[in-house]
Amino acid sequence: MLNHILQGKVIKGEAVGRTIGFPTANLKLTTVPKVKPGVYAALITLNNQSFLGLAYYGPRYIFGQKTNTFEVYLFNFNRQIYGQVLSVKLLKFLRVPQTVKNINALKKLLESDLASLNNYVILVDKNDKIIGVETKKTAHLGKAKLHRAISVQLFNEKKELLVQQRSAQKMLFPLYWANTVCTDVRPYETYLQAANRRLQEEFSLTAALKPLLKFTYSAQYGKAGSEKEIDQVFIGFSNVQPKPDPAEISAWKYMSLDQIKTFSGQLAPWFKILLKNLSVSDIFKS
């Protein structure tokens, strides 16, 4: 990680990024950056709030510019911040500047930048404040690093929960039984976006998910590594037939909460915590 910090005031630009879904903040920096031009994963601080995003230092070739400028794209951010000062910590170098011929090509390039972060997680402190990013594997080694995750509980009309047995290929807790789906939150995602993505990826399902609770836990799996997460729990309802991904799921079934609590299968540690906080009466009145 680089951890090079820059500061600057947000100034008006051409607002082209907004037309392709990537609104950027152009910064007038207080000092000339001593970093190589390119795109970086970045931690942006505004009024003591932390956001992840992309930072670009270099010429804006699409406008025919040759001098270096600096701009940032804040993930899941939609506020007017002209004239405000941002602090930008460069976390990871992603690529060198590339020439693009038109706006559509620029959009595809930025989408590729986001995809390059798919194997990263969001590091947070105990208050869930964003402090950086880390590769998914590294974040789970040893005693692990605290990061964001989600767990989805999907019920059917019989008040049964869709549960899965994790693939034997999982790095942590393979073949353990767990809730419907769970995953780490990617740097450009919200908790809800991660939950919807994983439900689609693992079971080809969609649902109107609602946040239920959030908890912090850690659990070690031998010498392989550990889970150390702030876990946002969602609930949803669906009677659509699941289509499980065999690369992720070894087995699956619907079970009532009472059946799960007496189930002989080995339960994942986060699932045990969830079961202590799941009540049929609370879930089905929401």
Short mmCIF file of C-alpha atoms in Angstrom, two decimals:
data_model
loop_
_atom_site.label_atom_id
_atom_site.label_comp_id
_atom_site.label_asym_id
_atom_site.label_seq_id
_atom_site.Cartn_x
_atom_site.Cartn_y
_atom_site.Cartn_z
CA MET A 1 0.00 0.00 0.00
CA LEU A 2 1.19 3.50 -0.84
CA ASN A 3 -0.50 5.66 1.80
CA HIS A 4 0.64 8.84 0.02
CA ILE A 5 -1.64 11.70 1.18
CA LEU A 6 -2.66 14.68 -0.98
CA GLN A 7 -4.95 17.62 -0.22
CA GLY A 8 -6.84 19.98 -2.46
CA LYS A 9 -9.92 22.14 -2.99
CA VAL A 10 -12.69 20.92 -5.28
CA ILE A 11 -12.98 23.10 -8.39
CA LYS A 12 -15.37 23.01 -11.32
CA GLY A 13 -14.53 20.86 -14.33
CA GLU A 14 -16.27 19.85 -17.55
CA ALA A 15 -18.68 17.46 -15.72
CA VAL A 16 -18.20 14.83 -18.42
CA GLY A 17 -17.84 12.02 -15.90
CA ARG A 18 -21.36 12.62 -14.62
CA THR A 19 -22.79 11.82 -18.07
CA ILE A 20 -21.34 8.29 -17.96
CA GLY A 21 -22.09 7.51 -14.32
CA PHE A 22 -18.64 8.43 -12.97
CA PRO A 23 -18.91 11.95 -11.52
CA THR A 24 -15.46 13.15 -10.51
CA ALA A 25 -14.24 15.94 -8.27
CA ASN A 26 -11.43 17.99 -9.80
CA LEU A 27 -8.91 19.11 -7.18
CA LYS A 28 -6.57 22.06 -7.02
CA LEU A 29 -3.79 20.47 -4.98
CA THR A 30 -1.80 22.30 -2.33
CA THR A 31 1.44 20.65 -3.54
CA VAL A 32 2.64 18.94 -6.71
CA PRO A 33 2.24 15.15 -6.29
CA LYS A 34 5.45 13.14 -6.10
CA VAL A 35 3.81 10.00 -7.47
CA LYS A 36 3.75 8.47 -10.91
CA PRO A 37 0.76 9.36 -13.12
CA GLY A 38 -2.05 6.85 -13.22
CA VAL A 39 -5.18 5.53 -11.53
CA TYR A 40 -5.16 4.63 -7.84
CA ALA A 41 -7.54 3.12 -5.33
CA ALA A 42 -7.94 5.91 -2.79
CA LEU A 43 -9.31 6.78 0.62
CA ILE A 44 -10.96 10.21 0.54
CA THR A 45 -11.72 12.18 3.69
CA LEU A 46 -14.33 14.96 3.72
CA ASN A 47 -15.45 16.62 6.97
CA ASN A 48 -14.15 13.67 9.00
CA GLN A 49 -16.08 11.20 6.85
CA SER A 50 -14.20 8.53 4.94
CA PHE A 51 -15.03 7.28 1.45
CA LEU A 52 -13.32 4.92 -0.95
CA GLY A 53 -12.86 5.85 -4.58
CA LEU A 54 -10.58 6.14 -7.58
CA ALA A 55 -7.98 8.88 -7.96
CA TYR A 56 -6.46 9.91 -11.29
CA TYR A 57 -3.27 11.89 -11.73
CA GLY A 58 -2.25 12.66 -15.30
CA PRO A 59 -3.32 14.32 -18.56
CA ARG A 60 -6.96 14.13 -19.58
CA TYR A 61 -6.27 12.87 -23.07
CA ILE A 62 -9.91 12.97 -24.12
CA PHE A 63 -9.71 16.77 -23.92
CA GLY A 64 -6.34 16.93 -25.64
CA GLN A 65 -4.58 18.03 -22.46
CA LYS A 66 -0.87 17.40 -21.93
CA THR A 67 -0.42 18.69 -18.39
CA ASN A 68 -1.21 16.58 -15.33
CA THR A 69 -4.43 17.17 -13.40
CA PHE A 70 -5.85 15.42 -10.34
CA GLU A 71 -9.42 14.19 -9.86
CA VAL A 72 -11.24 11.66 -7.71
CA TYR A 73 -14.35 9.53 -8.09
CA LEU A 74 -16.02 8.74 -4.77
CA PHE A 75 -17.93 5.46 -4.65
CA ASN A 76 -21.65 5.73 -3.82
CA PHE A 77 -21.47 9.49 -3.35
CA ASN A 78 -23.86 12.10 -4.71
CA ARG A 79 -23.34 15.49 -3.05
CA GLN A 80 -22.37 18.96 -4.17
CA ILE A 81 -18.88 19.66 -2.78
CA TYR A 82 -17.47 22.53 -4.85
CA GLY A 83 -15.08 24.63 -2.78
CA GLN A 84 -14.58 22.01 -0.10
CA VAL A 85 -11.20 20.52 0.80
CA LEU A 86 -10.56 16.82 0.36
CA SER A 87 -7.76 14.74 1.79
CA VAL A 88 -6.84 11.85 -0.51
CA LYS A 89 -4.74 8.88 0.57
CA LEU A 90 -3.45 6.84 -2.36
CA LEU A 91 -3.79 3.18 -1.40
CA LYS A 92 -2.95 1.09 -4.47
CA PHE A 93 -1.66 1.82 -7.96
CA LEU A 94 -4.00 0.30 -10.55
CA ARG A 95 -2.73 1.36 -13.98
CA VAL A 96 -0.90 4.01 -16.01
CA PRO A 97 -2.86 6.68 -17.93
CA GLN A 98 -4.35 5.41 -21.18
CA THR A 99 -5.48 7.28 -24.27
CA VAL A 100 -9.19 6.96 -25.05
CA LYS A 101 -10.91 8.06 -28.26
CA ASN A 102 -14.37 8.86 -26.91
CA ILE A 103 -16.61 8.95 -23.84
CA ASN A 104 -17.84 5.37 -24.29
CA ALA A 105 -14.27 4.10 -24.31
CA LEU A 106 -13.59 6.08 -21.14
CA LYS A 107 -16.60 4.51 -19.45
CA LYS A 108 -15.41 0.98 -20.30
CA LEU A 109 -11.96 1.80 -18.98
CA LEU A 110 -13.39 3.05 -15.68
CA GLU A 111 -15.60 -0.03 -15.39
CA SER A 112 -12.46 -2.11 -15.82
CA ASP A 113 -10.82 -0.14 -13.00
CA LEU A 114 -13.71 -1.05 -10.71
CA ALA A 115 -13.49 -4.70 -11.71
CA SER A 116 -9.80 -4.71 -10.76
CA LEU A 117 -10.97 -4.20 -7.16
CA ASN A 118 -13.23 -7.26 -7.12
CA ASN A 119 -10.73 -9.23 -5.09
CA TYR A 120 -10.39 -6.54 -2.42
CA VAL A 121 -12.29 -5.93 0.83
CA ILE A 122 -13.09 -2.77 2.79
CA LEU A 123 -11.03 -2.43 5.96
CA VAL A 124 -12.80 -0.66 8.84
CA ASP A 125 -12.27 0.23 12.48
CA LYS A 126 -14.49 -1.01 15.30
CA ASN A 127 -16.97 1.80 14.58
CA ASP A 128 -17.27 0.72 10.92
CA LYS A 129 -15.33 3.74 9.67
CA ILE A 130 -13.48 2.98 6.44
CA ILE A 131 -9.70 2.94 6.87
CA GLY A 132 -8.47 1.26 3.68
CA VAL A 133 -8.59 -1.77 1.39
CA GLU A 134 -6.83 -5.11 1.34
CA THR A 135 -6.79 -8.18 -0.87
CA LYS A 136 -9.41 -10.71 0.14
CA LYS A 137 -6.87 -13.43 0.90
CA THR A 138 -4.49 -11.23 2.91
CA ALA A 139 -7.40 -9.83 4.95
CA HIS A 140 -8.20 -13.38 6.13
CA LEU A 141 -4.70 -14.59 6.97
CA GLY A 142 -3.52 -15.05 10.55
CA LYS A 143 -5.81 -13.27 12.98
CA ALA A 144 -7.31 -11.39 9.98
CA LYS A 145 -8.11 -7.70 9.50
CA LEU A 146 -11.49 -6.24 10.38
CA HIS A 147 -13.55 -5.73 7.21
CA ARG A 148 -17.13 -5.37 5.99
CA ALA A 149 -19.29 -8.38 5.14
CA ILE A 150 -22.95 -9.27 4.63
CA SER A 151 -25.20 -12.21 5.47
CA VAL A 152 -28.55 -12.79 3.77
CA GLN A 153 -31.41 -14.78 5.29
CA LEU A 154 -33.98 -15.71 2.63
CA PHE A 155 -37.27 -17.23 3.78
CA ASN A 156 -40.10 -18.89 1.84
CA GLU A 157 -43.85 -18.76 2.46
CA LYS A 158 -43.54 -21.72 4.86
CA LYS A 159 -41.30 -19.58 7.09
CA GLU A 160 -38.35 -21.80 6.19
CA LEU A 161 -34.84 -20.43 5.74
CA LEU A 162 -32.78 -21.28 2.68
CA VAL A 163 -29.46 -22.62 3.98
CA GLN A 164 -26.37 -23.90 2.21
CA GLN A 165 -23.42 -26.17 2.79
CA ARG A 166 -20.32 -24.29 1.75
CA SER A 167 -18.14 -25.65 -1.06
CA ALA A 168 -15.24 -27.92 -0.16
CA GLN A 169 -13.01 -25.45 -2.02
CA LYS A 170 -13.60 -22.60 0.44
CA MET A 171 -10.47 -21.32 2.20
CA LEU A 172 -12.31 -20.96 5.51
CA PHE A 173 -14.94 -23.29 6.99
CA PRO A 174 -15.41 -25.55 3.93
CA LEU A 175 -18.44 -27.86 4.04
CA TYR A 176 -19.88 -26.02 7.05
CA TRP A 177 -23.58 -25.18 6.88
CA ALA A 178 -24.45 -21.49 6.81
CA ASN A 179 -27.20 -18.98 6.07
CA THR A 180 -28.49 -18.36 2.54
CA VAL A 181 -25.49 -16.39 1.30
CA CYS A 182 -22.67 -14.31 2.73
CA THR A 183 -19.74 -12.42 1.25
CA ASP A 184 -17.29 -9.60 1.76
CA VAL A 185 -18.23 -6.12 0.56
CA ARG A 186 -16.16 -4.92 -2.39
CA PRO A 187 -14.57 -1.44 -2.19
CA TYR A 188 -17.09 0.12 -4.59
CA GLU A 189 -20.17 -1.49 -3.02
CA THR A 190 -22.63 -0.64 -0.28
CA TYR A 191 -23.73 -3.39 2.08
CA LEU A 192 -27.00 -3.78 0.17
CA GLN A 193 -25.30 -3.92 -3.23
CA ALA A 194 -23.04 -6.72 -1.98
CA ALA A 195 -26.04 -8.64 -0.61
CA ASN A 196 -27.99 -8.39 -3.87
CA ARG A 197 -24.93 -9.39 -5.90
CA ARG A 198 -24.19 -12.47 -3.84
CA LEU A 199 -27.78 -13.69 -3.82
CA GLN A 200 -27.79 -13.54 -7.61
CA GLU A 201 -24.33 -15.12 -7.98
CA GLU A 202 -24.91 -18.10 -5.71
CA PHE A 203 -28.61 -18.88 -6.17
CA SER A 204 -29.72 -16.80 -9.21
CA LEU A 205 -32.30 -15.18 -6.94
CA THR A 206 -33.48 -11.64 -6.29
CA ALA A 207 -35.47 -10.30 -3.35
CA ALA A 208 -36.41 -7.05 -1.64
CA LEU A 209 -33.80 -7.24 1.11
CA LYS A 210 -34.13 -5.34 4.37
CA PRO A 211 -31.38 -4.71 6.96
CA LEU A 212 -32.05 -6.63 10.17
CA LEU A 213 -29.01 -6.24 12.44
CA LYS A 214 -25.25 -5.71 12.41
CA PHE A 215 -22.67 -7.45 14.56
CA THR A 216 -18.90 -7.86 14.87
CA TYR A 217 -17.26 -11.24 15.27
CA SER A 218 -14.04 -13.14 14.71
CA ALA A 219 -13.44 -16.85 14.19
CA GLN A 220 -10.25 -18.74 13.39
CA TYR A 221 -10.15 -21.79 11.11
CA GLY A 222 -7.03 -23.70 12.05
CA LYS A 223 -3.88 -22.46 10.32
CA ALA A 224 -5.75 -21.44 7.16
CA GLY A 225 -6.82 -18.06 8.52
CA SER A 226 -9.68 -16.26 10.23
CA GLU A 227 -12.88 -14.35 9.73
CA LYS A 228 -12.92 -10.92 11.37
CA GLU A 229 -15.92 -8.98 10.18
CA ILE A 230 -18.54 -6.35 10.78
CA ASP A 231 -21.47 -8.30 9.39
CA GLN A 232 -24.59 -6.54 8.11
CA VAL A 233 -27.51 -8.98 8.15
CA PHE A 234 -30.37 -8.76 5.65
CA ILE A 235 -33.66 -10.64 5.40
CA GLY A 236 -35.80 -11.29 2.35
CA PHE A 237 -38.60 -13.51 1.09
CA SER A 238 -38.92 -15.58 -2.08
CA ASN A 239 -40.69 -18.70 -3.34
CA VAL A 240 -38.68 -18.90 -6.55
CA GLN A 241 -36.78 -22.14 -7.11
CA PRO A 242 -33.06 -21.59 -6.33
CA LYS A 243 -30.43 -22.36 -8.97
CA PRO A 244 -27.28 -22.94 -6.91
CA ASP A 245 -23.78 -22.42 -8.25
CA PRO A 246 -21.96 -25.75 -7.67
CA ALA A 247 -18.63 -23.93 -7.49
CA GLU A 248 -19.85 -22.11 -4.37
CA ILE A 249 -22.41 -24.46 -2.83
CA SER A 250 -22.01 -28.14 -1.97
CA ALA A 251 -25.64 -28.66 -0.88
CA TRP A 252 -28.71 -26.65 0.10
CA LYS A 253 -32.13 -27.06 1.68
CA TYR A 254 -35.00 -25.18 3.34
CA MET A 255 -35.31 -25.57 7.10
CA SER A 256 -37.32 -23.97 9.86
CA LEU A 257 -35.37 -22.11 12.53
CA ASP A 258 -36.33 -24.81 15.06
CA GLN A 259 -35.00 -27.51 12.75
CA ILE A 260 -31.73 -25.64 12.25
CA LYS A 261 -31.19 -25.25 15.97
CA THR A 262 -31.28 -29.05 16.38
CA PHE A 263 -29.50 -29.79 13.08
CA SER A 264 -26.63 -32.29 13.31
CA GLY A 265 -24.58 -30.61 10.58
CA GLN A 266 -21.60 -28.44 11.44
CA LEU A 267 -22.66 -24.77 11.49
CA ALA A 268 -20.45 -21.83 10.49
CA PRO A 269 -19.53 -19.65 13.49
CA TRP A 270 -21.28 -16.52 12.15
CA PHE A 271 -24.41 -18.58 11.50
CA LYS A 272 -24.47 -19.68 15.14
CA ILE A 273 -24.44 -16.03 16.18
CA LEU A 274 -27.23 -15.24 13.73
CA LEU A 275 -29.43 -18.03 15.05
CA LYS A 276 -29.26 -16.55 18.53
CA ASN A 277 -30.65 -13.30 17.13
CA LEU A 278 -33.25 -14.60 14.68
CA SER A 279 -36.87 -14.81 15.83
CA VAL A 280 -39.70 -15.95 13.55
CA SER A 281 -42.11 -13.50 15.17
CA ASP A 282 -39.74 -10.56 14.63
CA ILE A 283 -38.92 -11.55 11.06
CA PHE A 284 -42.43 -12.11 9.79
CA LYS A 285 -43.92 -8.99 11.32
CA SER A 286 -41.32 -6.79 9.57
#
